[in-house]
CSV table of C-alpha atoms in Angstrom, one decimal:
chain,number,residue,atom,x,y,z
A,315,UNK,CA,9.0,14.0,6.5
A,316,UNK,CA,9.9,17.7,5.9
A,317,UNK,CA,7.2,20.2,6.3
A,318,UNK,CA,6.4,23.7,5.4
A,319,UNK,CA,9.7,25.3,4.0
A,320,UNK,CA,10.8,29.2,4.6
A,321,UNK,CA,8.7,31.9,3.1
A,322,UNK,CA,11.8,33.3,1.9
A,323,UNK,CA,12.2,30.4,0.0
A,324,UNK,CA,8.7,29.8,-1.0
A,325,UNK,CA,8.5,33.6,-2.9
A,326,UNK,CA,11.7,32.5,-4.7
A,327,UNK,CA,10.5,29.5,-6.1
A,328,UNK,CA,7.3,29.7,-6.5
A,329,UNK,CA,6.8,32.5,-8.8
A,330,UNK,CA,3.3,31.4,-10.1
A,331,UNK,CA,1.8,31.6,-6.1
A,332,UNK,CA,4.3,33.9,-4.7
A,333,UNK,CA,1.3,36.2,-4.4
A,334,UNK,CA,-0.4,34.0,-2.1
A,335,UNK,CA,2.5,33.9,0.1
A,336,UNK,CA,2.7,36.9,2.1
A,337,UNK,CA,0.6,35.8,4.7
A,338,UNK,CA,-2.5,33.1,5.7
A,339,UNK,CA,-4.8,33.2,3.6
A,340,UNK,CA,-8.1,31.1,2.9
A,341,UNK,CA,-9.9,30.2,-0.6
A,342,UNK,CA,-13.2,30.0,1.0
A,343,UNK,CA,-15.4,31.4,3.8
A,344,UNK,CA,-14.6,28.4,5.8
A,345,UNK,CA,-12.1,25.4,6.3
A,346,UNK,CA,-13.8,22.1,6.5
A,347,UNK,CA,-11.3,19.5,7.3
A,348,UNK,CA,-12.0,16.3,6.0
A,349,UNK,CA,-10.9,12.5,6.0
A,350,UNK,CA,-8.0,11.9,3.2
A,351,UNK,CA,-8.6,8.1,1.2
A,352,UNK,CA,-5.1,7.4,3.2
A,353,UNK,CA,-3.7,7.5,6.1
A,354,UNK,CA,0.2,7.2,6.8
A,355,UNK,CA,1.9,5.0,10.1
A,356,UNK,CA,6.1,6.1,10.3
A,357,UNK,CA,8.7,4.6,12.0
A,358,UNK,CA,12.4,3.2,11.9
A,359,UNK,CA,12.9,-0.2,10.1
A,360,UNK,CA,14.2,-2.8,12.8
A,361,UNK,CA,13.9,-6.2,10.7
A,362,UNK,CA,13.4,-8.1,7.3
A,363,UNK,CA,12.3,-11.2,6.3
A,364,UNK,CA,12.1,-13.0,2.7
A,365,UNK,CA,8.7,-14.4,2.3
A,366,UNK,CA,7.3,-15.8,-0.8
A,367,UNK,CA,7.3,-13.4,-3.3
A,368,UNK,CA,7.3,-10.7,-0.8
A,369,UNK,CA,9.5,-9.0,2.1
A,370,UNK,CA,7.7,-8.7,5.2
A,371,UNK,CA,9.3,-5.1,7.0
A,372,UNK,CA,9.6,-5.0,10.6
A,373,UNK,CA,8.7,-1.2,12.0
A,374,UNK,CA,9.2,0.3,15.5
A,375,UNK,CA,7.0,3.4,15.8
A,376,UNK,CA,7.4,4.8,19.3
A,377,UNK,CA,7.7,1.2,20.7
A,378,UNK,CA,4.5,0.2,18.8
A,379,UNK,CA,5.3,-2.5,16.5
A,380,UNK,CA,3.5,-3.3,13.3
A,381,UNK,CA,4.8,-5.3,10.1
A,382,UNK,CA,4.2,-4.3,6.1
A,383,UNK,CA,4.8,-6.4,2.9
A,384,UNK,CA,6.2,-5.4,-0.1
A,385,UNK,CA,6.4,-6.9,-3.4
A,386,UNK,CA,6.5,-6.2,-7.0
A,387,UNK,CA,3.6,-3.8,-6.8
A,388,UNK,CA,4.6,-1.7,-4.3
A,389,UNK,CA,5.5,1.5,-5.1
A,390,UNK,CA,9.0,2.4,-2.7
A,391,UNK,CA,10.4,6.2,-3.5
A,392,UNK,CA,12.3,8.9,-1.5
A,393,UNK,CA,11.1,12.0,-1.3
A,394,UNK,CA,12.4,13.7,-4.4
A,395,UNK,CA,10.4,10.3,-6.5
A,396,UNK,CA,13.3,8.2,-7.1
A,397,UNK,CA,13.0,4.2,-6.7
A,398,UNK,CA,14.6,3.5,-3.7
A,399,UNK,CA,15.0,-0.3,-1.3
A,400,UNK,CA,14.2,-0.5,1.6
A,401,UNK,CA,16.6,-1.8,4.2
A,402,UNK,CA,16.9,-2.0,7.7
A,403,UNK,CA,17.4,1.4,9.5
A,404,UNK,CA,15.5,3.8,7.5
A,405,UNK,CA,12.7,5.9,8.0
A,406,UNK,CA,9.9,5.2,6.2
A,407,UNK,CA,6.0,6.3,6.2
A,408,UNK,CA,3.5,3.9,4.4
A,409,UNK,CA,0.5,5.0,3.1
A,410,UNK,CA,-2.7,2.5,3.1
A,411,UNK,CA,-6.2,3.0,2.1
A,412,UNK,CA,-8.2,4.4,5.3
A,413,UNK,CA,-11.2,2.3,4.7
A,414,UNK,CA,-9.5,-0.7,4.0
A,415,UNK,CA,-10.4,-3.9,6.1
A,416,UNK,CA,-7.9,-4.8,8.5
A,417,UNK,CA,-6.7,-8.3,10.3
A,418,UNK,CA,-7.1,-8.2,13.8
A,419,UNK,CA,-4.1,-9.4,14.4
A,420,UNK,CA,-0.6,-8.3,17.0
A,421,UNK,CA,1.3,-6.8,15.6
A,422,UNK,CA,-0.6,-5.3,13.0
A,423,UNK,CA,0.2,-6.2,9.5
A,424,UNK,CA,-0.4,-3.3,6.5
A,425,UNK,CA,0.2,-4.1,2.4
A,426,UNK,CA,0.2,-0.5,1.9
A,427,UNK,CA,0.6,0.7,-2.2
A,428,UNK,CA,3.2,3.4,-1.1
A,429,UNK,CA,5.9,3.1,0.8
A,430,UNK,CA,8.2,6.6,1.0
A,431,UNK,CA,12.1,6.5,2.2
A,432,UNK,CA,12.5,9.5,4.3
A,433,UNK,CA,15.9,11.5,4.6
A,434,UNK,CA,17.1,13.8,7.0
A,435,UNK,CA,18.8,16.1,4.3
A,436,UNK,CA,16.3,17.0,1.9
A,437,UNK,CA,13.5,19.9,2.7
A,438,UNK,CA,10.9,17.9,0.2
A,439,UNK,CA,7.4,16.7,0.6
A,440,UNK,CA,5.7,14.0,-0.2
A,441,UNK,CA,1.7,13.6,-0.7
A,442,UNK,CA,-0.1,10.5,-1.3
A,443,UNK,CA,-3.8,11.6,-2.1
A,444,UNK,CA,-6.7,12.0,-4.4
A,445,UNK,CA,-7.4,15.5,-6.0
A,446,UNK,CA,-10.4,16.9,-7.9
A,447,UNK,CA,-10.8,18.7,-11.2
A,448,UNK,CA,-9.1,22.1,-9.3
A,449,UNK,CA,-6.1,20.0,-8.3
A,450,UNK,CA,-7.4,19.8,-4.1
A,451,UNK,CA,-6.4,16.9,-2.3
A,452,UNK,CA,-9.2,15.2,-1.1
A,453,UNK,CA,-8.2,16.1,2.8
A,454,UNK,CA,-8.4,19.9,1.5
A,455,UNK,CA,-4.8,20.3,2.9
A,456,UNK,CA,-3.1,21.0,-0.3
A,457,UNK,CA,-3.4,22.5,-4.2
A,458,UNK,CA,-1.4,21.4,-6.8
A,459,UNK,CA,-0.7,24.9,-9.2
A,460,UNK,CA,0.2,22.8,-12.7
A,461,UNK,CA,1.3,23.8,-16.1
A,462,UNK,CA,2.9,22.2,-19.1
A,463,UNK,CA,5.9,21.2,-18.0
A,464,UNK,CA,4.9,19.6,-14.6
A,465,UNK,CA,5.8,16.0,-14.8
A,466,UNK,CA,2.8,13.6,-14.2
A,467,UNK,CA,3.1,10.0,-15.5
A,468,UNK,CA,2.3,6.4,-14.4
A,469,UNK,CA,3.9,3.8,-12.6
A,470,UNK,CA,5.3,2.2,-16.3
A,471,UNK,CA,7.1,6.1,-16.8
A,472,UNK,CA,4.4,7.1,-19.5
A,473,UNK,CA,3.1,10.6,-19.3
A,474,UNK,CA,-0.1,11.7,-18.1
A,475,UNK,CA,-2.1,15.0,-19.0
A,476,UNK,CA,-3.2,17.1,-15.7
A,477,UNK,CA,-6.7,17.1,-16.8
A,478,UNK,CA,-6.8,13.4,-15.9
A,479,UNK,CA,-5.0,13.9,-12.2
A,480,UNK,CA,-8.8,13.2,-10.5
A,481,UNK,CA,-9.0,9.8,-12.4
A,482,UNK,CA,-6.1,8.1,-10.6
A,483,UNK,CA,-4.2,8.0,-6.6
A,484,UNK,CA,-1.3,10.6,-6.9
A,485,UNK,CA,2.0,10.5,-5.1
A,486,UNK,CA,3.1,14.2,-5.2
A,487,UNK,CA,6.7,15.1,-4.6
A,488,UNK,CA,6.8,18.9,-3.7
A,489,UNK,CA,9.1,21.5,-2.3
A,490,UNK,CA,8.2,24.8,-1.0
A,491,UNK,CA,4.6,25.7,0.2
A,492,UNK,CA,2.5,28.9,0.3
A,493,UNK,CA,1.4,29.2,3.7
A,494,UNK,CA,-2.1,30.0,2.8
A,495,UNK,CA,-5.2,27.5,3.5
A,496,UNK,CA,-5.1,25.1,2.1
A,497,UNK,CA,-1.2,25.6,1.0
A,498,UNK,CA,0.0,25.7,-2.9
A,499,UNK,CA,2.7,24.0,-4.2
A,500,UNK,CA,4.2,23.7,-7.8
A,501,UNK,CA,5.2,19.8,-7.4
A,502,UNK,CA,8.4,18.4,-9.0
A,503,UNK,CA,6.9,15.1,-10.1
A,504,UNK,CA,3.6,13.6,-9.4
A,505,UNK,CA,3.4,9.3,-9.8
A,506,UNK,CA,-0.4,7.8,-10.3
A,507,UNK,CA,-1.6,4.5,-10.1
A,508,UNK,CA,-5.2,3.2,-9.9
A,509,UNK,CA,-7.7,3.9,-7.8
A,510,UNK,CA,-8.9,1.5,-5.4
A,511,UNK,CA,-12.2,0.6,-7.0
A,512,UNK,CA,-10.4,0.5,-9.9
A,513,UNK,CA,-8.4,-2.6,-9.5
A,514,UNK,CA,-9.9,-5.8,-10.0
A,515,UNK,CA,-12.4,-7.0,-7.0
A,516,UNK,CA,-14.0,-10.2,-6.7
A,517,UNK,CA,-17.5,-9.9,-5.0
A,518,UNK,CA,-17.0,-13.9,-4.0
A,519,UNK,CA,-13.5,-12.9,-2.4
A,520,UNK,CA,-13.8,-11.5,1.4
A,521,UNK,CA,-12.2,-8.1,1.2
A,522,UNK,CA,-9.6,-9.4,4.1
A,523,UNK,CA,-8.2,-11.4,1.5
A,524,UNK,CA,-8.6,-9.5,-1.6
A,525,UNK,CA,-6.2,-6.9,0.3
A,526,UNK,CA,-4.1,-9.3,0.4
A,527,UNK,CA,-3.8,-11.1,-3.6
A,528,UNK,CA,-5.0,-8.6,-5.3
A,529,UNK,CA,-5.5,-9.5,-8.5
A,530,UNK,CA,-3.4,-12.8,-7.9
A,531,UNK,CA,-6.4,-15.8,-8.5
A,532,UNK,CA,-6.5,-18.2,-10.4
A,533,UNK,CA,-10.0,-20.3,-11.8
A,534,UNK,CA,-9.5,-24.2,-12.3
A,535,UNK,CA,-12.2,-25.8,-12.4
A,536,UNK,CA,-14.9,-23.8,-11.6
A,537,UNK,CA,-12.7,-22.9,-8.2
A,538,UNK,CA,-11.3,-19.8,-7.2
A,539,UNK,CA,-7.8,-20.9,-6.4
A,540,UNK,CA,-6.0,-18.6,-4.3
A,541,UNK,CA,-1.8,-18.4,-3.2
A,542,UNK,CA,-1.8,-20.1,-0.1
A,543,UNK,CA,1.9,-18.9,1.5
A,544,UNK,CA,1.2,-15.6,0.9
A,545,UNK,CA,-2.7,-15.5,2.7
A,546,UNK,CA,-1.6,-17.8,5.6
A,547,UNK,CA,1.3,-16.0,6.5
A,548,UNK,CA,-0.7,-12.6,6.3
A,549,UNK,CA,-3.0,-14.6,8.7
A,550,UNK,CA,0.2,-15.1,11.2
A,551,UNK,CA,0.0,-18.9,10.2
A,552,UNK,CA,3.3,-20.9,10.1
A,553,UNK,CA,3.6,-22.3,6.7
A,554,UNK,CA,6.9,-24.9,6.7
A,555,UNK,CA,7.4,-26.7,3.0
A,556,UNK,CA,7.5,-30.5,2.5
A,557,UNK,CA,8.9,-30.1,-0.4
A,558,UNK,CA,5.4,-31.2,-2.5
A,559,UNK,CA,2.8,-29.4,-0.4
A,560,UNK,CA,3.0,-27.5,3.4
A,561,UNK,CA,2.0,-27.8,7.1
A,562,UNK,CA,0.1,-24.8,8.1
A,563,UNK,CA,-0.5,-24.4,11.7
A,564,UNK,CA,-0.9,-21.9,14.4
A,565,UNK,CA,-1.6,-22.7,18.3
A,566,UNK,CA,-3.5,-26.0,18.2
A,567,UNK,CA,-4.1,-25.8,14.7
A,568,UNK,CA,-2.6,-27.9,12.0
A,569,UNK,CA,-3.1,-28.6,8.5
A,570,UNK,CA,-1.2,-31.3,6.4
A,571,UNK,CA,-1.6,-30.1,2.2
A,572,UNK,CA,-0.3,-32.2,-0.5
A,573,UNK,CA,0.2,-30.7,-4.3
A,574,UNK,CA,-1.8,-32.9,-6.6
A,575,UNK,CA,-3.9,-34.4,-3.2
A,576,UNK,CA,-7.7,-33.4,-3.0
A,577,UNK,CA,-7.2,-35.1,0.6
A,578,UNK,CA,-5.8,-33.0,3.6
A,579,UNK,CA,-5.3,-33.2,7.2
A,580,UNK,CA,-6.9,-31.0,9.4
A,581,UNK,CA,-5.3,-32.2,12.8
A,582,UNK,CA,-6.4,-36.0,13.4
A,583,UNK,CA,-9.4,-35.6,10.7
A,584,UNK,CA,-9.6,-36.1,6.9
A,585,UNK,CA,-10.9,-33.7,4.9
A,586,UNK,CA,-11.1,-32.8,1.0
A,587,UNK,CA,-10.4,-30.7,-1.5
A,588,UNK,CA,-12.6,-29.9,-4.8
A,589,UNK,CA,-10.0,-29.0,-6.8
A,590,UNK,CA,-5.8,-30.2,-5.1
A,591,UNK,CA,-3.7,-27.7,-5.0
A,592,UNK,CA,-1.5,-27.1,-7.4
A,593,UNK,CA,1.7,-25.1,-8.2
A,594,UNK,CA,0.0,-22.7,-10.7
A,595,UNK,CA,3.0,-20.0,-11.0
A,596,UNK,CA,6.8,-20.8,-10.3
A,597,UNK,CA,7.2,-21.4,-6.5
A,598,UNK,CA,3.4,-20.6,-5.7
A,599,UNK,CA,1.1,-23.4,-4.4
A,600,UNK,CA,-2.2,-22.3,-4.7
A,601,UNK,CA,-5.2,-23.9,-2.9
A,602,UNK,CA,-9.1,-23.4,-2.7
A,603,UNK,CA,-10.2,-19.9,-1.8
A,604,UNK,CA,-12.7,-21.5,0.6
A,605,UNK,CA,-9.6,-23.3,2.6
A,606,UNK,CA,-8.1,-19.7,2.9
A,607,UNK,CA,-11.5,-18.8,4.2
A,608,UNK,CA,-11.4,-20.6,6.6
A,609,UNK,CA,-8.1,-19.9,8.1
A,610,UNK,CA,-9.3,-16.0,7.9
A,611,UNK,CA,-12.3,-17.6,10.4
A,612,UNK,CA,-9.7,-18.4,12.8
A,613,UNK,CA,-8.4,-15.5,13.7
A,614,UNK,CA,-11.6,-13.5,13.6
């Protein structure tokens, strides 16, 4: 992604800092770097693969391999905030919640909210950050100079007033930068979407898995019902269709569900459901949150 542009260029068109520009300059006595709420991973797109109700992205980062999904939720732009797909070949950087729990498994596998299309002919910037009531990212590294015309709105396209930038995530898309400390920037569109804590968590779902569904759970029956393709594959389970239920299996490890069957095969023993599974939303088998459970003990 493109970094500091020219100062020549900077003076030109950022009128409202240009003052700030002549040379390094700091707002403070001292520079205290600090820990952003994301952190970014880059690389080439090598490989794609439908999964249910997802695309899982293959990424080759210096020869280190790691996957990410991305489905109706994810937010995919270029650098100048237009909606973009992804394909194989570009250059992306993902952005994911530094304190998010992680699945220790190879390669690793990210649902990051952001994912950014980078291109080779465009001098812009992108940001994915938090900023207080002064407009600082939360990593100190950049300040956001706003007015009444800067364009800030929501995922849905409605505007949002500057005053309530600190209430959400921001995905800043920005040009020319001072070159003082921390660096000022007049963006050209800022994108915000809810905050972590924000989004609905259940304290009965282990965070592992609530990364991964979201808000996607369902209640029958006094159950929490969770989509079981989407978890197991997350997990690096193979999940192959019977055409009324699935065989999920990984190494020695096999289990034989049914749709409508509170009994299930877990290699050569019987075991049972609560509540069967049961095709809740349109090509989504959802089972028991505490059969997905145990799969995430598996691999732990």
């Amino acid at each position: 992604m493109k970094k500091i542009a020219p100062l020549a260029l900077s003076v030109l068109l950022l009128g409202t800092v240009s003052a700030y520009a002549e040379q390094p300059t700091t707002e403070g006595t001292e520079q205290v770097e600090k820990a952003g709420t994301f952190i970014q991973h880059r690389g080439n797109i090598t490989a794609v693969e439908q999964r249910e109700n997802a695309q899982l992205f293959t990424v080759d980062q210096d020869d280190n391999v790691f996957n990410f999904y991305v489905d109706d939720k994810t937010l995919v732009f270029d650098e100048h905030g237009n909606e973009v797909k992804l394909k194989i070949g570009d250059t992306i950087s993902l952005s994911i919640y530094a304190d998010q729990p992680m699945i220790l498994i190879y390669p690793p596998q990210y649902a990051p909210p952001v994912v950014i299309v980078e291109k080779d002919d465009t001098a812009n910037s992108v940001k994915v950050a938090q900023f207080d009531e002064n407009f600082l990212s939360d990593d100190g590294q950049l300040k956001l100079n706003l007015n009444e015309e800067s364009v800030i709105i929501n995922t849905k396209g409605e505007k949002v007033p500057a005053k309530e930038l600190q209430n959400y995530n921001a995905i800043v898309f920005y040009g020319p930068t001072t070159r003082s400390i921390p660096a000022q920037t007049a963006p050209e569109k800022i994108v915000v979407f809810p905050k972590l804590e924000e989004e609905v968590v259940n304290p009965e779902i282990a965070p592992e898995i609530q990364a991964i569904i979201g808000e996607d759970y369902k209640e029958v029956d006094g159950k929490i019902m969770v989509p079981l393709r989407m978890v197991a594959e997350e997990f690096d389970f193979k999940v192959a269709s019977t055409g009324n239920g699935a065989i999920i299996s990984k190494g020695a490890l096999s289990y034989t569900i049914t749709r409508g069957e509170t009994k299930y095969g877990h290699n050569r023993a019987l075991k049972h459901f609560d509540v069967a599974p049961a095709l809740l939303e349109k090509n989504k088998t959802y089972v028991e949150y505490d059969f997905v459970k145990e799969l995430l003990n598996h691999i732990k």
